[in-house]
Coordinates of C-alpha atoms and ligand atoms in Angstrom, one line a residue:
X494 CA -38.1 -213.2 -97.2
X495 CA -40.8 -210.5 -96.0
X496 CA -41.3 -211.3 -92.7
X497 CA -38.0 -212.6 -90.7
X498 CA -35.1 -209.6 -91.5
X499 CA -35.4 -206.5 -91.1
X500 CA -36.1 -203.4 -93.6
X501 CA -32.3 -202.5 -94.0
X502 CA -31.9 -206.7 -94.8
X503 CA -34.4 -206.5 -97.4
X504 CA -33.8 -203.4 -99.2
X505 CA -29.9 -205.1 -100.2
X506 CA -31.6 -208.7 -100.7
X507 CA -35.5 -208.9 -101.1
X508 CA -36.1 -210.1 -104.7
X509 CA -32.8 -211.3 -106.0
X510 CA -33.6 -214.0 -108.7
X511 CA -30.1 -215.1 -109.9
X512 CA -29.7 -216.5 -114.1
X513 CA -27.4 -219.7 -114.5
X514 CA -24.8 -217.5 -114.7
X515 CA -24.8 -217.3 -111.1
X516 CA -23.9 -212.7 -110.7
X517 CA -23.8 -211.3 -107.3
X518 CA -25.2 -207.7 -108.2
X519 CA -28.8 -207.8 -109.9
X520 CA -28.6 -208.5 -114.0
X521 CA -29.6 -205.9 -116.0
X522 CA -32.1 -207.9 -118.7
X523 CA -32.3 -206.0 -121.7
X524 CA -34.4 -207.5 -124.3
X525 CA -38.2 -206.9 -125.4
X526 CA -39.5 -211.0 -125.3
X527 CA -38.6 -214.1 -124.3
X528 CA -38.2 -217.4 -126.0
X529 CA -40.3 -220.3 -126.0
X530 CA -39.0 -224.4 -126.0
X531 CA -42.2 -225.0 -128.0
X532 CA -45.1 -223.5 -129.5
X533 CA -47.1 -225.7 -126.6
X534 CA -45.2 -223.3 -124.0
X535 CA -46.2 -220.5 -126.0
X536 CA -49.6 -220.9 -125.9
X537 CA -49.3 -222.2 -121.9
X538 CA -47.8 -218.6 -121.2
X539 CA -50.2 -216.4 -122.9
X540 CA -53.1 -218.3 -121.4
X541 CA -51.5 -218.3 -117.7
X542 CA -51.4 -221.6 -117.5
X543 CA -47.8 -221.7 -117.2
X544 CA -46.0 -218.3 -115.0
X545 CA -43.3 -216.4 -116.9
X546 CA -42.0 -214.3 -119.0
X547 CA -43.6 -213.3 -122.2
X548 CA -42.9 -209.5 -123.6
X549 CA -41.3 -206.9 -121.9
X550 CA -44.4 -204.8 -121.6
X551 CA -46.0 -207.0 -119.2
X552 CA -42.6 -208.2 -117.5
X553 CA -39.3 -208.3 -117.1
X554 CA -37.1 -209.8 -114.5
X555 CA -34.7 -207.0 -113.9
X556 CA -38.2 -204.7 -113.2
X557 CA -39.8 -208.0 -110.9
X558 CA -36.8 -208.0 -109.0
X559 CA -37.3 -204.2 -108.5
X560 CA -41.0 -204.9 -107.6
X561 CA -40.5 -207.8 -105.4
X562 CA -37.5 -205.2 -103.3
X563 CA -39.9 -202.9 -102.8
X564 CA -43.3 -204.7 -101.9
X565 CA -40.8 -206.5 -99.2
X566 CA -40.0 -203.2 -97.5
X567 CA -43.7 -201.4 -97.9
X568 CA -45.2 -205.0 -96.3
X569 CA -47.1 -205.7 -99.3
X570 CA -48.7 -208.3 -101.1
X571 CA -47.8 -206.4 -104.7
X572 CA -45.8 -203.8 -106.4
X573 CA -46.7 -202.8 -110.0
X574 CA -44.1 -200.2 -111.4
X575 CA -44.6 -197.9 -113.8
X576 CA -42.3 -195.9 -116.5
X577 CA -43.2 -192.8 -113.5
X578 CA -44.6 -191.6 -110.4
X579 CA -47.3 -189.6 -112.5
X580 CA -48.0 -193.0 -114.7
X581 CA -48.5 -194.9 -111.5
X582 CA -51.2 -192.5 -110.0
X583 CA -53.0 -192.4 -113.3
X584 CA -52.7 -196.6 -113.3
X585 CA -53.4 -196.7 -109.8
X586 CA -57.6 -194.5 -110.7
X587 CA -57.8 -196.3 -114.3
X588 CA -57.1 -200.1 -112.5
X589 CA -59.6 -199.2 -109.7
X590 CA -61.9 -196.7 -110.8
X591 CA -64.7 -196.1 -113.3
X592 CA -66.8 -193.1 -115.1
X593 CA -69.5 -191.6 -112.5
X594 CA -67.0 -192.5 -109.0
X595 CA -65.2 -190.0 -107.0
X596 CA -62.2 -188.7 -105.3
X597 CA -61.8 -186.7 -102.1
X598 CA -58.3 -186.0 -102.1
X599 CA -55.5 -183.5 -100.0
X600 CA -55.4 -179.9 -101.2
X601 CA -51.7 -180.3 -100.6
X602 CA -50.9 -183.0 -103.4
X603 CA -48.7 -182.5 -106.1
X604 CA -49.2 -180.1 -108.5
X605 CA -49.6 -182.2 -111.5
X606 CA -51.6 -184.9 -109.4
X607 CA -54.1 -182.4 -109.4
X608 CA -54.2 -181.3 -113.0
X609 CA -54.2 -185.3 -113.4
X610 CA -57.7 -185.5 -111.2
X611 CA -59.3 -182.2 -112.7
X612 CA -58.5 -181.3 -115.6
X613 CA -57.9 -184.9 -117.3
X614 CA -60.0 -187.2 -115.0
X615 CA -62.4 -185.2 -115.0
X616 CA -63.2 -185.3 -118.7
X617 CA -63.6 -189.0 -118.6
X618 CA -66.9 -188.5 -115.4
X619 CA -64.3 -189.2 -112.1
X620 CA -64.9 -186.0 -109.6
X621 CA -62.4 -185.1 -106.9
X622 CA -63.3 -183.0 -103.8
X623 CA -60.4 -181.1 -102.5
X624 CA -60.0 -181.4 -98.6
X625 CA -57.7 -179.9 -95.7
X626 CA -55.0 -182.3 -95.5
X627 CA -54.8 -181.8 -91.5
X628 CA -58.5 -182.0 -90.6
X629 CA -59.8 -185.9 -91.0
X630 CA -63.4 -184.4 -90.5
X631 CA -63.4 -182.5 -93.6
X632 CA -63.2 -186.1 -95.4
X633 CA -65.5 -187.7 -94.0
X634 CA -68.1 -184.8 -94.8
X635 CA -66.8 -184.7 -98.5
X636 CA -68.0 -188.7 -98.5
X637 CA -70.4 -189.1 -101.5
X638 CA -72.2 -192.3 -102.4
X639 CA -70.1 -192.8 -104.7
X640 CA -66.6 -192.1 -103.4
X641 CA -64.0 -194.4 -104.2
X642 CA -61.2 -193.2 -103.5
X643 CA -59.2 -191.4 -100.6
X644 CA -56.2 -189.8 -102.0
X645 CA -53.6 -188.3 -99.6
X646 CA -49.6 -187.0 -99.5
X647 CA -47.8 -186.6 -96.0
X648 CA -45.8 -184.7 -95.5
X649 CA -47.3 -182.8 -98.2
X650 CA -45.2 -180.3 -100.5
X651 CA -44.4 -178.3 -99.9
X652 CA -45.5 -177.1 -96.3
X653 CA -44.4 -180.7 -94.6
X654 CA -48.1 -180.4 -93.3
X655 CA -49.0 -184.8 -92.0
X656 CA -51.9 -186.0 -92.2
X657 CA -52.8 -188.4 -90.0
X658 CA -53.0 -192.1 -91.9
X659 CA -54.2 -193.7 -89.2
X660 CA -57.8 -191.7 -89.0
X661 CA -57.9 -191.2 -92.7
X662 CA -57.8 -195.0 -93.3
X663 CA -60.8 -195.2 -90.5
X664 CA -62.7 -193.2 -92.4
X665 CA -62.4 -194.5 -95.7
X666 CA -63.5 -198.3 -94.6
X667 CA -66.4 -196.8 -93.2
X668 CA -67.4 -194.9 -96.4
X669 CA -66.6 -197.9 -98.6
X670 CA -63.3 -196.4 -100.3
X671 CA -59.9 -197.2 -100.0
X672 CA -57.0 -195.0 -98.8
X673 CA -54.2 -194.1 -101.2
X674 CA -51.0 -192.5 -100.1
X675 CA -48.2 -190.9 -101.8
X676 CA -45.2 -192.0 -99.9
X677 CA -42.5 -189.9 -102.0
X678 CA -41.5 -187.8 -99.1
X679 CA -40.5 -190.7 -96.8
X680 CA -40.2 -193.7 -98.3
X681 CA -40.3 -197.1 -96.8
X682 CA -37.5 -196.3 -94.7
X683 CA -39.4 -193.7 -93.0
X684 CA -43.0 -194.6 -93.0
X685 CA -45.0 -197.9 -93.6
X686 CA -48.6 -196.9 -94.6
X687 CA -50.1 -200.1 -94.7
X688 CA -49.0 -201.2 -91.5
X689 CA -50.9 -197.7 -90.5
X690 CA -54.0 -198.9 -92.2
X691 CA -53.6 -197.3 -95.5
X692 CA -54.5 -199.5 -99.0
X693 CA -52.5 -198.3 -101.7
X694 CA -49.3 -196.7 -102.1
X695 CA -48.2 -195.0 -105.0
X696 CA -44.4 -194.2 -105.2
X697 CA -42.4 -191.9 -107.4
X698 CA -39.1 -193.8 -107.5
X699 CA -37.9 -190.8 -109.3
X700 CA -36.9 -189.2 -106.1
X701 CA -35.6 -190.9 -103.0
X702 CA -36.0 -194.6 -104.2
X703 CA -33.2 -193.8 -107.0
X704 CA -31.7 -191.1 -104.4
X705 CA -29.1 -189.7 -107.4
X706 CA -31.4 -188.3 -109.5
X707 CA -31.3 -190.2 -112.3
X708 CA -33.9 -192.0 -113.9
X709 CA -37.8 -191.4 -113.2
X710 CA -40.1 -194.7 -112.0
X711 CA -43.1 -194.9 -110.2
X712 CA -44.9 -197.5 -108.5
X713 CA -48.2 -199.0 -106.9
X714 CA -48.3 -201.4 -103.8
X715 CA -51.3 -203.1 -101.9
X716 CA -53.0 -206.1 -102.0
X717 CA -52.7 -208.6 -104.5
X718 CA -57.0 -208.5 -105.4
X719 CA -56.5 -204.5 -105.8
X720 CA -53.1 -204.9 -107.9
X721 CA -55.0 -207.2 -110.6
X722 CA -56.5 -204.4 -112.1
X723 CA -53.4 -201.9 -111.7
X724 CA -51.1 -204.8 -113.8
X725 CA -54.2 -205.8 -116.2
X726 CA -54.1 -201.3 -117.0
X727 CA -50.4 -201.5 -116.9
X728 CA -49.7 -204.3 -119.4
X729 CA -52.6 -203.1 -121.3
X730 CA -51.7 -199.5 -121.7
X731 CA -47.9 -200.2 -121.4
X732 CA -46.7 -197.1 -118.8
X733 CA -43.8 -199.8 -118.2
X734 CA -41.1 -199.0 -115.5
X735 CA -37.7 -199.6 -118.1
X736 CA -35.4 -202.7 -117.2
X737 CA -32.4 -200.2 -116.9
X738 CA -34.4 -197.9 -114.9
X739 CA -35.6 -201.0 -113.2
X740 CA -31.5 -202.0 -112.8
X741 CA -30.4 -198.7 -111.3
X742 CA -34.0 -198.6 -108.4
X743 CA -32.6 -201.6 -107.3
X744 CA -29.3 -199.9 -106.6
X745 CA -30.8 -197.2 -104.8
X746 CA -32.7 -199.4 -102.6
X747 CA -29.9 -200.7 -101.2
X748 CA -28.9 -197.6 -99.7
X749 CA -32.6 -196.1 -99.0
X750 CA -32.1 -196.3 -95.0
X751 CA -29.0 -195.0 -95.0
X752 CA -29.4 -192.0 -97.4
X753 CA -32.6 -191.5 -95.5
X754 CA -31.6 -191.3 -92.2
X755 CA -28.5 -188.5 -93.2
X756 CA -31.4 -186.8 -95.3
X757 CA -33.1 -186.5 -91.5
X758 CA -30.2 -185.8 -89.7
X759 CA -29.1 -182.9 -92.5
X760 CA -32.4 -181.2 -92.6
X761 CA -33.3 -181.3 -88.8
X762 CA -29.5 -179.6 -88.3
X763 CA -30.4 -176.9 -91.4
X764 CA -34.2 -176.3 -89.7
X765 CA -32.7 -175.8 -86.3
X766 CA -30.0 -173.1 -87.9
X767 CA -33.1 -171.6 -89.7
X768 CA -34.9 -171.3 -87.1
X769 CA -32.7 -169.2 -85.3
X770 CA -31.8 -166.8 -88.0
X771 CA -33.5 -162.9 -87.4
X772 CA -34.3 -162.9 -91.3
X773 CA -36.3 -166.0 -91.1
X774 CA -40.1 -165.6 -90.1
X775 CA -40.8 -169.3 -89.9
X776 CA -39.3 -172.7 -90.4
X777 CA -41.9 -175.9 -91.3
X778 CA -39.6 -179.4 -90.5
X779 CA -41.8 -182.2 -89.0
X780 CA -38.7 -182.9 -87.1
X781 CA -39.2 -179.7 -85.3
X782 CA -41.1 -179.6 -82.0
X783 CA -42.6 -176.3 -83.6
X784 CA -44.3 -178.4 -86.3
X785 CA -47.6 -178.1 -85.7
X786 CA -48.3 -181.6 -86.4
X787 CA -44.8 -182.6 -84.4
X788 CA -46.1 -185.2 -82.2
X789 CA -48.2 -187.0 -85.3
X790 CA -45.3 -186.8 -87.5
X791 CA -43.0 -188.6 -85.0
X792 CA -45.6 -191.3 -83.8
X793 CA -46.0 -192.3 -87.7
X794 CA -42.4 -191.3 -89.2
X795 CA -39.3 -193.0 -88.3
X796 CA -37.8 -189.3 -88.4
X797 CA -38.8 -185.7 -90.2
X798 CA -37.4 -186.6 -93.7
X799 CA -35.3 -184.6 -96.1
X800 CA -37.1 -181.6 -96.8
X801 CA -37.5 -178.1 -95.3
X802 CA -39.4 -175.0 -96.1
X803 CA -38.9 -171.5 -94.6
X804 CA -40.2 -168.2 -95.1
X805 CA -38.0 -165.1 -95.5
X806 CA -38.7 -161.5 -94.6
X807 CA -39.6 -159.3 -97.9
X808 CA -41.3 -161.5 -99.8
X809 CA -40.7 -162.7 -103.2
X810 CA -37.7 -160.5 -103.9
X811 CA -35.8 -161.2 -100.9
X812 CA -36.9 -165.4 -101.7
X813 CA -35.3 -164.7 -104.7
X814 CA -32.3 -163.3 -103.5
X815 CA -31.3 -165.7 -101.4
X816 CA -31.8 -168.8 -103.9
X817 CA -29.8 -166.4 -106.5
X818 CA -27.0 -166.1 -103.9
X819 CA -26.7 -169.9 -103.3
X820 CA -23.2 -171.5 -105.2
X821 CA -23.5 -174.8 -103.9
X822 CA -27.1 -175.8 -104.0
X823 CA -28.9 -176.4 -107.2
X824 CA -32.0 -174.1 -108.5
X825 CA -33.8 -177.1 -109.8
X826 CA -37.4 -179.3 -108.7
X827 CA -36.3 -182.2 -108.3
X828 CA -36.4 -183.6 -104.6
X829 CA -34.7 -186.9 -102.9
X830 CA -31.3 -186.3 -104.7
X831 CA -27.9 -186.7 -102.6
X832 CA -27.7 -182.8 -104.2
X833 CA -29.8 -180.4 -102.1
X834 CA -32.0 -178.6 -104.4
X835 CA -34.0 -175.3 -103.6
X836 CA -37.4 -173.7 -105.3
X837 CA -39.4 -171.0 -104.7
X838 CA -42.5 -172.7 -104.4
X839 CA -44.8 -169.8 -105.7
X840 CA -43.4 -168.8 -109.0
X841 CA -42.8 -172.7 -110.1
X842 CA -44.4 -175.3 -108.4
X843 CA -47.5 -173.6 -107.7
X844 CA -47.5 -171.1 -109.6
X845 CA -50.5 -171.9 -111.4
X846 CA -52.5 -171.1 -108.4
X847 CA -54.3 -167.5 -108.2
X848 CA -52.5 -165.5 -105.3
X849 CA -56.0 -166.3 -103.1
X850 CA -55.2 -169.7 -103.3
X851 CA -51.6 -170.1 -102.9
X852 CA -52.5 -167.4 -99.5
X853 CA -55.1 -169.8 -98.7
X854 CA -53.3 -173.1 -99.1
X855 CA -49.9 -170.9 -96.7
X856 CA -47.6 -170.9 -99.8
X857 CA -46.5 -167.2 -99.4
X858 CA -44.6 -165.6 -101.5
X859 CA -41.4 -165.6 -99.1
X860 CA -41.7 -169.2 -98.7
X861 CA -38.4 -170.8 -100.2
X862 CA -38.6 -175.2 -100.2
X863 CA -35.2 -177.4 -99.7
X864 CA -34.5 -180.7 -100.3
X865 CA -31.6 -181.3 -98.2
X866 CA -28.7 -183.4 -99.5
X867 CA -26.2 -185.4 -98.3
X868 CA -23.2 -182.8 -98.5
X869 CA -21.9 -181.2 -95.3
X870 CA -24.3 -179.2 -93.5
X871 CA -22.4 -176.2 -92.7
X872 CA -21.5 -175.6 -96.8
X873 CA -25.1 -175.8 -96.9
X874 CA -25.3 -173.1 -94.2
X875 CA -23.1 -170.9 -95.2
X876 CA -24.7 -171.2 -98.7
X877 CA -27.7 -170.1 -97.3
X878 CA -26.7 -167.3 -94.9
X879 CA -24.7 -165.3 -98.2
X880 CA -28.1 -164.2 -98.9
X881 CA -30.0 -164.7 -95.9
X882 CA -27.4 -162.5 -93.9
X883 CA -27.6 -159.6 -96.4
X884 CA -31.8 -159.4 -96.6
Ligands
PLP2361 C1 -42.5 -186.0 -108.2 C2 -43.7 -186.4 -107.5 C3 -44.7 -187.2 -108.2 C4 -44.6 -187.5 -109.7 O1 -43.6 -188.4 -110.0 P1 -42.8 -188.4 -111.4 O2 -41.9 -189.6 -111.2 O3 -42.1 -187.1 -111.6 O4 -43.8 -188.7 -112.4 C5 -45.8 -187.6 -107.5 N1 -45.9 -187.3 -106.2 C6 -45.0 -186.6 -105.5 C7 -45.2 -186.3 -104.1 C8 -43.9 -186.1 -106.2 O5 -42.9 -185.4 -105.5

C-alpha cells in the first residue's frame, strides 16, 4: 500500500498481516520457530524455494510487520531491523563493506558511531575520514579509491547542525559510494532521505520510532539488492530486533506524525523563549530563522524537530546549575521520549573528547541539549527559568 495514502495512512496500516484469528491491533508472535506440514516443507523453506517462516532469528511476523510499516513510510524497497540502532549501523558496514574499503563520515555523528568506525572497524582494515558535516566539499576531497561509504547524521547531535542530503548524495554517486543517513532526529515523519537521493537509512527505533522510551530497536532501509547483504549479516549474526520490541515499534508508529509534529511545535516555542532570555548566549533550533543552516533545514525537513541546544553564560558551572534546578525534566540521554530530557553534552555525551576537540567541533562547556517532550511548554519554561533566572 506504498504508493496511494499518505504517510499518516500508512504509519496506522502499512504491514498489517492478520492470523485466522482475524485481531484488529497487530499480534504479538512470541515463539522461536515455526512448524512445518511435512518434512518436504521443511526442506522447501530452508532452501527458499518456498517463502516463510522458519526460526525467529531470521524472522518473525510480529518484527515483518514492523519492517514492512516502516519501509512504507521511508519509500523503500526494504527494512531490516535489528535488536538496536548501534546493531543496525554495525549490520548496515559488515552487509556492505569489506577489509581494505573506507568511510568518510560527519564529525557530528554519534558518539558511539564513532568508537564503532575507529576503534572497532578499524581493527578489522575499514578507515573512516572525519569531515565537516556543513561543507559538501570537504567530502568530496576526503574521496579515496576505495571509499565505500558516505556516512552522515542531520540534524546532528547535538548542535542541530543539517547537512545537506541532496549534494551529499551527488557526491557519493560520483565517487562510486553510497550515502547513508542516520534519520533518528526526524524520522519519516519529518524527513524522507531517499526521496532526497540518499541510499541507506539506518534508524534507531529506540528514540522517536517507540516515542515512550521503552524498548531499544534499530533498523536499515534501502534497496532491496543493498538489503541482501544487511539480512544475509543479520540472520547470520543474529542482532535480531525482539518480536515484543517489534510489537510495541508498531504502536509507536502509529502515532510518529502526531508526536512529531507537537515535538516541533514544543521545541520551536521553548527556542523562541530561549532565545530571548539575557542569560542565554545562543540558541541552535533548525526551526529558527537564526539557524545557520535555516533555509536547508526547512527545504528538506517537514519542520525543526524535537531537540534544542543552548548555551548559558558561565560555563560549565552555571550548565550545571540550571539542569540541577530543573524538577520536571529528566537528567537522562535518552532523546525522542514524550518526557523532555536534558544533558550537558560535554561531561557525558562527549566527554570523551579532549577540550580542543569538543571547542573545535562548538560543544562548549555552557552548552546544555534538550529533547523536548510532549508536556506543556510553559512547565517546561518555568523549569528552565528556576535556574536560568538566578545565573
Ligand atoms: C541513540 C542513537 C543511536 C544508537 O541507537 P541505539 O538504539 O541506542 O543503539 C544512533 N544514532 C543516533 C543519532 C542516536 O541518537
Amino acid at each position: 500500500m506504498t504508493e496511494e495514502y499518505e504517510l499518516e495512512t500508512l504509519a496506522v496500516r502499512a504491514g498489517i498481516a492478520r492470523s485466522q484469528f482475524h485481531e484488529h491491533s497487530e499480534a504479538m508472535f512470541l515463539t522461536s520457530s515455526f512448524v512445518f506440514d511435512s518434512a518436504a516443507q521443511a526442506a522447501a523453506r530452508f532452501s527458499g524455494a518456498e517463502p516463510g517462516n522458519i526460526y525467529a532469528r531470521f524472522t518473525n511476523p510480529t518484527v515483518t510487520m514492523f519492517e514492512q510499516r516502516l519501509a512504507a513510510l521511508e519509500g523503500a524497497e526494504r527494512c531490516v531491523a535489528f535488536a538496536s540502532g548501534m546493531a543496525a549501523i554495525l549490520g548496515s558496514v559488515m552487509g556492505l563493506m569489506k577489509a581494505g574499503e573506507h568511510i568518510v563520515a560527519s564529525r557530528s555523528i554519534f558518539g558511539s558511531t564513532v568508537q564503532l568506525f575507529s576503534n572497532i572497524l578499524g581493527r578489522f582494515g575499514i578507515e573512516t575520514t572525519y569531515v565537516s558535516p556543513t561543507d559538501p566539499e570537504e567530502w568530496r576531497r576526503a574521496v579515496k579509491p576505495n571509499t565505500r561509504l558516505f556516512f552522515v547524521e542531520s540534524p546532528s547531535n547535538p548542535l542541530t547542525e543539517v547537512s545537506d542530503i541532496a549534494a551529499l548524495a551527488k557526491i557519493a554517486h560520483e565517487s562510486g559510494a553510497w550515502l547513508a543517513v542516520d534519520n533518528c532526529f526526524c524520522s519519516p515523519a519529518l524527513q524522507q532521505p531517499l526521496k532526497l537521493g540518499a541510499d541507506i537509512i539506518i534508524h534507531s527505533a529506540t528514540k522517536y520510532l517507540d516515542g515512550q522510551g521503552r524498548v531499544l530497536g534499530g533498523a536499515v532501509l534501502g534497496k532491496k539488492e543493498l538489503m541482501e547483504g544487511v539480512y544475509t549479516f543479520l540472520r547470520t549474526a543474529g542482532p535480531t530486533l525482539s518480536a515484543f520490541n517489534a510489537w510495541v515499534l508498531l504502536k509507536g508508529l502509529e502515532t510518529l506524525s502526531l508526536r512529531m509534529e507537537a515535538h516541533s511545535r514544543h521545541a520551536l516555542e521553548l527556542a523562541t523563549w530561549l532565545e530571548t532570555h539575557p542569560k542565554v548566549t545562543r540558541v541552535l533550533y533548525p526551526g529558527l530563522p537564526s539557524h545557520p543552516q535555516h533555509a536547508l533545514a526547512m527545504k528538506q525537513q517537514k519542520t525543526g524537530g524535537g531537540i534544542v541546544a543552548f548555551e548559558v553564560v558561565g560555563g560549565k558551572d552555571a550548565a550545571w546549575q540550571v539542569i540541577d534546578s530543573t524538577r520536571l525534566l529528566s537528567i537522562t540521554a535518552n532523546l525522542g521520549d514524550a518526557k523532555t530530557t536534558i544533558t550537558h553534552p560535554a561531561s557525558t555525551t562527549h566527554s570523551r573528547m579532549t577540550p580542543e576537540q569538543r571547542a573545535a567541533a562548538g560543544i562548549g562547556e555552557g552548552l546544555i541539549r534538550i529533547a523536548v517532550g510532549l508536556e506543556a511548554v510553559s512547565d517546561l519554561k518555568a523549569d528552565l527559568a528556576r535556574g536560568l533566572d538566578r545565573l
